[in-house]
Coordinates of C-alpha atoms and ligand atoms in Angstrom, one line a residue:
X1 CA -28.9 -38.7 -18.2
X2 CA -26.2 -36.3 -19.4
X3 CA -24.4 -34.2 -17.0
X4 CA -25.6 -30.8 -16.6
X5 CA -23.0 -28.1 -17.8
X6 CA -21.2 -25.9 -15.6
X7 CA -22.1 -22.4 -16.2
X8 CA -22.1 -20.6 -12.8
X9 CA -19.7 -21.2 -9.8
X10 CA -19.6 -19.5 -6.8
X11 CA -16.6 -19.2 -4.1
X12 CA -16.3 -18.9 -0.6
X13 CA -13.8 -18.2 1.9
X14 CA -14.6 -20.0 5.3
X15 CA -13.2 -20.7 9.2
X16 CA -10.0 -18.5 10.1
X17 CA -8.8 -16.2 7.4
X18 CA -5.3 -16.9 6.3
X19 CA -2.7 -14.6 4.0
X20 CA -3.6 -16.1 0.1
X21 CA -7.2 -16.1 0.6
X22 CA -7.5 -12.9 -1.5
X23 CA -5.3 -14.3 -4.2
X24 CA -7.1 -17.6 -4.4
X25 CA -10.5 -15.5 -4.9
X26 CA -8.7 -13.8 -8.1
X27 CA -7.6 -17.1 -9.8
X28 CA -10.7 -18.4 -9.3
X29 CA -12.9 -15.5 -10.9
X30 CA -10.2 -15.0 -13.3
X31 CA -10.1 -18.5 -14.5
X32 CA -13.7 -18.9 -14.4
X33 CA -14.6 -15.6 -16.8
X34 CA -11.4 -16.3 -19.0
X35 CA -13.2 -19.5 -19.4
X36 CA -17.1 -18.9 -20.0
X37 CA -18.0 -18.9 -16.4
X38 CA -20.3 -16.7 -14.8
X39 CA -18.5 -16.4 -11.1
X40 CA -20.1 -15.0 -7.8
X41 CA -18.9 -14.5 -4.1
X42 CA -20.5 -15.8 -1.3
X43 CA -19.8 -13.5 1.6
X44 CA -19.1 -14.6 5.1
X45 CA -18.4 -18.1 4.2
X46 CA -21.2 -20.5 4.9
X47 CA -23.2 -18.3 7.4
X48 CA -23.2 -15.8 4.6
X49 CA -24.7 -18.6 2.5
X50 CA -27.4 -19.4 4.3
X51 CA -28.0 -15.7 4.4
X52 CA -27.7 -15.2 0.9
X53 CA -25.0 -12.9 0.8
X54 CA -23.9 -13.3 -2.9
X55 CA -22.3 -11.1 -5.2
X56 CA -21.3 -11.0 -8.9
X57 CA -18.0 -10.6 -10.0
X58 CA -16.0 -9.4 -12.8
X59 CA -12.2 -9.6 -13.6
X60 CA -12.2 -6.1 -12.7
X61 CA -13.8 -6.8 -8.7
X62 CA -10.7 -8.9 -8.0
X63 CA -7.7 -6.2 -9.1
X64 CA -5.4 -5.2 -6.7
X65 CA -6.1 -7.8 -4.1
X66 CA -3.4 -10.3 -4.5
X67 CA -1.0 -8.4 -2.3
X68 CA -3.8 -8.0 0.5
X69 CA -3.9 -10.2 3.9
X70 CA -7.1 -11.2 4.7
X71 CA -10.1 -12.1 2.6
X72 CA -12.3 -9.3 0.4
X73 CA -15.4 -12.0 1.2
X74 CA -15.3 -12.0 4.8
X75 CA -15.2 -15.0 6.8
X76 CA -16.9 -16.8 9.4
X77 CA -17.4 -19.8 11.1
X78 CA -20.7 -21.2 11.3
X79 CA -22.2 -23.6 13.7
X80 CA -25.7 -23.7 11.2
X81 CA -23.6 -25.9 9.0
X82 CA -22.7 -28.7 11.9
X83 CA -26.8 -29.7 11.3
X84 CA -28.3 -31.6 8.6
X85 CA -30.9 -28.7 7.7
X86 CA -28.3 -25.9 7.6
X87 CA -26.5 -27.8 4.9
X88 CA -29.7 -28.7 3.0
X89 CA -31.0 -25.7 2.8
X90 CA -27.4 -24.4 1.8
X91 CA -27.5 -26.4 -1.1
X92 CA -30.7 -25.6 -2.0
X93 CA -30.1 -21.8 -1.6
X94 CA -26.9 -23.2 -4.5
X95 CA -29.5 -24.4 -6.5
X96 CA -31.8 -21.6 -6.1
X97 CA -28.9 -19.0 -7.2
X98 CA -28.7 -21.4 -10.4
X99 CA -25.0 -21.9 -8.8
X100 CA -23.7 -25.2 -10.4
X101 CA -20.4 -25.5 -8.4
X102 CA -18.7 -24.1 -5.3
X103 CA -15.1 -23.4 -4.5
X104 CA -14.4 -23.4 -1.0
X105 CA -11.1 -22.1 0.2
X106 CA -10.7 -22.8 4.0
X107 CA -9.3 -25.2 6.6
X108 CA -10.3 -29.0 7.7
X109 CA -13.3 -27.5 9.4
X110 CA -14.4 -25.9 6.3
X111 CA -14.0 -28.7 3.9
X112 CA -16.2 -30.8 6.3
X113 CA -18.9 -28.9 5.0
X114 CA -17.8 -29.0 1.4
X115 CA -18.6 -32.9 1.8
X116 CA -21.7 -32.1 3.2
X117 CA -22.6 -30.1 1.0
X118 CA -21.6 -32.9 -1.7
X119 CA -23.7 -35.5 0.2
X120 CA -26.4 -33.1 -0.6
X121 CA -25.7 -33.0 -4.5
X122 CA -23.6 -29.5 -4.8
X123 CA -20.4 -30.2 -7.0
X124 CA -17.9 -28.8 -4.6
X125 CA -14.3 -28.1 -4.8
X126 CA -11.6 -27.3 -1.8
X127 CA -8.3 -25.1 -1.6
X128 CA -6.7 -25.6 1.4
X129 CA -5.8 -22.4 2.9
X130 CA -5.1 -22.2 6.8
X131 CA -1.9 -21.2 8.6
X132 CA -2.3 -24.3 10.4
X133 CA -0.7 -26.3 8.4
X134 CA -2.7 -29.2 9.1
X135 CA -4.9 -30.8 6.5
X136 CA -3.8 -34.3 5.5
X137 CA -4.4 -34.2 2.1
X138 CA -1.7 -31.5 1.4
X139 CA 2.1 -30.9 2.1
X140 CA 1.2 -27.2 1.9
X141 CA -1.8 -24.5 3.2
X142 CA -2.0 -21.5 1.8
X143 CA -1.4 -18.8 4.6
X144 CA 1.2 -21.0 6.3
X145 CA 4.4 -19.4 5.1
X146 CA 3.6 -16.0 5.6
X147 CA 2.1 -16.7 8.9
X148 CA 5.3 -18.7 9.7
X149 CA 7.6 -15.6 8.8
X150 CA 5.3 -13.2 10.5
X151 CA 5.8 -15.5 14.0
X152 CA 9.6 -15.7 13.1
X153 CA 10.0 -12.2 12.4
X154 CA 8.4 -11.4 16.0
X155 CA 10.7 -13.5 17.9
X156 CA 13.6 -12.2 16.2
X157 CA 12.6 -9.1 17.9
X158 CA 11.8 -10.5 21.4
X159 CA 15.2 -12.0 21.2
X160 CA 16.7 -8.8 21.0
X161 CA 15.1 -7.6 24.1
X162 CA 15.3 -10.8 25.7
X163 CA 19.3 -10.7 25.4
X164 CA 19.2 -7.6 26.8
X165 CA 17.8 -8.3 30.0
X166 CA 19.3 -11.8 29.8
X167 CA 15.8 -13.2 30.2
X168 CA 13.8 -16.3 29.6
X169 CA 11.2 -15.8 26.8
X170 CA 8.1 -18.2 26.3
X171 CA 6.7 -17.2 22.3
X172 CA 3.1 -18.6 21.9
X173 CA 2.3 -19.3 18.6
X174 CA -1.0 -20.2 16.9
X175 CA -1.4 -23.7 15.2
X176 CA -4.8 -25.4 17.6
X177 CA -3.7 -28.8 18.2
X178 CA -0.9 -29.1 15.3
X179 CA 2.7 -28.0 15.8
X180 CA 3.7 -27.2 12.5
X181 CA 4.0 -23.1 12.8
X182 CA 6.2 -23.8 16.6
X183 CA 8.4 -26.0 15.2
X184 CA 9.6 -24.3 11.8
X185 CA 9.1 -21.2 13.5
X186 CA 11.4 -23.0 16.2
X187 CA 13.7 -24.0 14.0
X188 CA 13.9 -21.0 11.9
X189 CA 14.6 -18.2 14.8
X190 CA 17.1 -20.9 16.2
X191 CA 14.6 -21.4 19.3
X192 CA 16.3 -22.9 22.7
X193 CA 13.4 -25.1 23.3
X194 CA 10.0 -26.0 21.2
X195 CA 6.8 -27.3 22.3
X196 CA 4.6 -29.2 20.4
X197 CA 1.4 -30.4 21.3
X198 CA 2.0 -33.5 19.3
X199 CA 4.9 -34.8 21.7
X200 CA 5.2 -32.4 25.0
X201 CA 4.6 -35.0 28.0
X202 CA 4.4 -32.4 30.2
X203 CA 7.6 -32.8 32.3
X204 CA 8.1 -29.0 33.2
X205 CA 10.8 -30.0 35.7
X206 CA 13.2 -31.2 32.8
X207 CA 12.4 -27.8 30.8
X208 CA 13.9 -26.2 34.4
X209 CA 16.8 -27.9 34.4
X210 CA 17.4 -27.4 30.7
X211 CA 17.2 -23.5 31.3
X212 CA 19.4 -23.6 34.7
X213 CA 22.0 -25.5 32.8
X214 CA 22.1 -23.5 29.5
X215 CA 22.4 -20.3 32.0
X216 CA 25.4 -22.2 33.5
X217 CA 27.1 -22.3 30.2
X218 CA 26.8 -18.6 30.2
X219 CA 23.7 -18.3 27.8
X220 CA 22.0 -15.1 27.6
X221 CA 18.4 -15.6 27.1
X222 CA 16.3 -19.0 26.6
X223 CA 14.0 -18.7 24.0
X224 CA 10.9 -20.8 24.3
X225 CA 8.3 -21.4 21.9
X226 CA 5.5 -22.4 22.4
X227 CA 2.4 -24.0 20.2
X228 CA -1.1 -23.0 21.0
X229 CA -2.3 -26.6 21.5
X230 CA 0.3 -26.8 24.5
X231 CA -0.6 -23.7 25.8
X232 CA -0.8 -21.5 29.5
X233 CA 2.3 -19.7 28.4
X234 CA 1.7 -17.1 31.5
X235 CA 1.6 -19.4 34.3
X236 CA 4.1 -21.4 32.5
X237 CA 6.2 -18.2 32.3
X238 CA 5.5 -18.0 36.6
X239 CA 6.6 -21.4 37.3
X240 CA 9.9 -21.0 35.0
X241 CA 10.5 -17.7 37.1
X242 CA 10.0 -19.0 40.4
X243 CA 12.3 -22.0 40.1
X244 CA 15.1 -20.5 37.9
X245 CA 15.2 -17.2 39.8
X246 CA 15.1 -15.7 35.9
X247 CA 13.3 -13.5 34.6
X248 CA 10.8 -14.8 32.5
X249 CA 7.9 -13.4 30.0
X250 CA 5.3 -14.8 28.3
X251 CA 3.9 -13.5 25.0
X252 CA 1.6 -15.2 22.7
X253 CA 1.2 -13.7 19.3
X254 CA -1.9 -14.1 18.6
X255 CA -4.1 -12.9 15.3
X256 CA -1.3 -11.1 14.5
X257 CA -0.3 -14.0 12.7
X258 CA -3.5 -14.1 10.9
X259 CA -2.7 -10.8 8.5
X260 CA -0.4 -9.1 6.8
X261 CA 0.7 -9.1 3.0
X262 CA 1.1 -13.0 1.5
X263 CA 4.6 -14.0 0.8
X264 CA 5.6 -14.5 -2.7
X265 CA 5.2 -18.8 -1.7
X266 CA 1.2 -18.1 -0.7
X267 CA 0.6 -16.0 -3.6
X268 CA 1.9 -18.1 -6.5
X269 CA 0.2 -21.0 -4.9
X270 CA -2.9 -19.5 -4.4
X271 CA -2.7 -18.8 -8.1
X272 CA -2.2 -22.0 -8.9
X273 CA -4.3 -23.9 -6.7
X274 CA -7.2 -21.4 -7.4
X275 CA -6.8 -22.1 -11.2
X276 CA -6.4 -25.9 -10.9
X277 CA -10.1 -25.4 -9.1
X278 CA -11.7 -24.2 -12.2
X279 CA -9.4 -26.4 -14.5
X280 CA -11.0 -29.6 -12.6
X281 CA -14.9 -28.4 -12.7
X282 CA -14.4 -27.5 -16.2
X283 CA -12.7 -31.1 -16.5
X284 CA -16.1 -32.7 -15.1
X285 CA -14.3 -33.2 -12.1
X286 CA -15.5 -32.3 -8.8
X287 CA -16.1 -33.2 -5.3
X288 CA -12.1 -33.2 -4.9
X289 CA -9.9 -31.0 -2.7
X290 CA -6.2 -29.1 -4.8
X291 CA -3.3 -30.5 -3.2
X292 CA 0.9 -30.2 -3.2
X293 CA 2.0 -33.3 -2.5
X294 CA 5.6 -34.3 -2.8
X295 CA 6.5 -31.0 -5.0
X296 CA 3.7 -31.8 -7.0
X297 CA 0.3 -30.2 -7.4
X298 CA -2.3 -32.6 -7.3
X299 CA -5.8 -33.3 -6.6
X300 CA -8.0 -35.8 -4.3
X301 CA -11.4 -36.9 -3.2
X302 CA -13.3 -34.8 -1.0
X303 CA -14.1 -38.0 1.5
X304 CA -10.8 -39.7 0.5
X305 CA -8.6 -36.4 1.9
X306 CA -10.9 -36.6 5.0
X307 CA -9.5 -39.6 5.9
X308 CA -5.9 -38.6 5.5
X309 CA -4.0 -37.6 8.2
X310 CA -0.2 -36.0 8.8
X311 CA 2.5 -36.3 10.9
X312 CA 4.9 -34.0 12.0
X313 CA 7.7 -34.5 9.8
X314 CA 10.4 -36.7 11.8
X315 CA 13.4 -34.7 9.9
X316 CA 12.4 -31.6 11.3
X317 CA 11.8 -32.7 14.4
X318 CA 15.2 -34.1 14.4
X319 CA 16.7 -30.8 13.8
X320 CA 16.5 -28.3 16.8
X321 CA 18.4 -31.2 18.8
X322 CA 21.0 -31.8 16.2
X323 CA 22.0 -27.9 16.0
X324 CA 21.9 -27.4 19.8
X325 CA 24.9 -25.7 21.0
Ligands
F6P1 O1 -7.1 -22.2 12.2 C1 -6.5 -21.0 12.3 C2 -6.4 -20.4 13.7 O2 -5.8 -19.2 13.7 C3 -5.8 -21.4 14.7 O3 -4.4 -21.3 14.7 C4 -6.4 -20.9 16.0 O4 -6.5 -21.9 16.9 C5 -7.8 -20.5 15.5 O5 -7.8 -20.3 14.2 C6 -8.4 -19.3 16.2 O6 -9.7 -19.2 15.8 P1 -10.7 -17.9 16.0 O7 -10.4 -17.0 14.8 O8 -12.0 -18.5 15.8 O9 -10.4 -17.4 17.3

């Protein structure tokens, strides 16, 4: 039997909201119209789904939203969509809506139920966007760079402050278990010492010393940052005191790094990963996730980029050693 034609598609935005999301929405309704398509919005990702919160869109509902943080569809995260009837009846609420395809711009957590939602015969499509930074299947996440500057930017300003008082400065930053914002955060604000949950063994005691020692060489301030997936920067931040005699404080950044305008970086690829979306369902391709990988935008299976996992690049690793003072 022949393939049905795509005529509608819908897009969602899903799991923690990162800085693009509102430009990926306008490629993707712009494409789609430019194109023939009809294009709705699914508000409040796959709990809005389930609730039927869907909206049609024109190029007009997506104008002046490029340069806005956050996502115009809401977001959620939605624990119906972990069970098998939450994602049948998702995709039959699809079918219902006479919605042929679905865009879903998210994280790891959000393409999981993109492939469920396959496994139930919705053609789906994913654009990574987290400020993670940590879906295998791409180099890049949309959200991640202005995240990334957002974080640097902030500890630029404790280290001002931080001189000052010629204190010791632990900078949590978000990331869940991946330590891709710490480290080119780290790097970029020319961090004393970075944690990352991927290799920190725990020895606090060799931290210590590190800070005792670069005091000795006559160092102001010790800058410490410090991924999410490590964590307990305050009682970390107690400890430090209490056996360096220096004065140390914790702060941990938070949603902060969440908002704000998209960098020129998120926008562009939002634009373009939003339009290779369309390009792919109106190639008769589907069930695949948009990709950068090695300069080059690409495109893989949904189940295929599951499987794919990343490691923190060895390079940059390298780095904050080789430029110590
Ligand atoms: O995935 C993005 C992220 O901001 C992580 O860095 C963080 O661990 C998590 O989301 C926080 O999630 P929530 O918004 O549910 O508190």
């Amino acid at each position: 039997m022949a393939e049905k034609k795509i005529r509608t598609i819908a897009i969602l935005t899903s799991g923690g909201d990162a800085p693009g999301m509102n430009a990926v929405i306008r490629a993707v309704v712009r494409a789609g119209i430019k194109n023939g398509l009809n294009v709705k919005g699914i508000e409040r990702g796959y709990a809005g789904l389930l609730n039927e919160e869907i909206v049609d869109f024109s190029t007009e509902s997506v104008k002046n939203i490029i340069e806005r943080g956050g996502t115009m569809l809401y977001t959620a995260r939605c624990a119906e969509m972990m069970h098998t009837s939450g994602q049948k009846r998702a995709a039959e609420i699809l079918k219902d809506h006479e919605i042929d395809a679905l865009v879903v711009a998210g994280g790891d957590g959000s393409f999981r139920g993109a492939e469920t939602l396959a496994a139930n015969g919705v053609k789906v499509i994913g654009v990574p966007c987290t400020i993670d930074l940590d879906i295998g299947s791409t180099d890049y996440t949309i959200g991640f760079d202005t995240a990334v500057n957002t974080a640097m930017e902030a500890v630029d300003k404790i280290r001002d402050t931080s001189t000052s008082h010629e204190r010791c400065s632990i900078i949590e930053v978000m990331g869940r278990s991946a330590g891709y914002l710490a480290l080119w955060c780290g790097i970029a604000s020319g961090a004393e010492e970075i944690l990352l949950p991927e290799l920190y063994d725990g020895d606090e005691q060799a931290i210590i010393d590190r800070i005792t020692e670069s005091r000795q060489k006559g160092k102001k301030q010790f800058i410490l940052i410090n991924a999410e997936g490590v964590g307990h920067s305050a009682s970390m931040a107690r400890r430090i005191e209490a056996a360096t005699g220096i004065d140390t404080r914790a702060t941990i950044l938070g949603y902060m790094q969440r908002g704000g305008s998209p960098t020129c970086r998120d926008r562009v690829c939002a634009s373009v990963m939003g339009d290779m979306a369309v390009q792919l369902l109106l190639n008769g391709k589907y069930n695949r996730v948009v990709s950068l990988k090695d300069g080059s935008y690409t495109d893989f299976d949904i189940h295929e980029a599951a499987s794919m996992t990343k490691e923190l690049d060895e390079e940059l690793i390298r780095i904050p050693y080789a430029l110590k003072r």
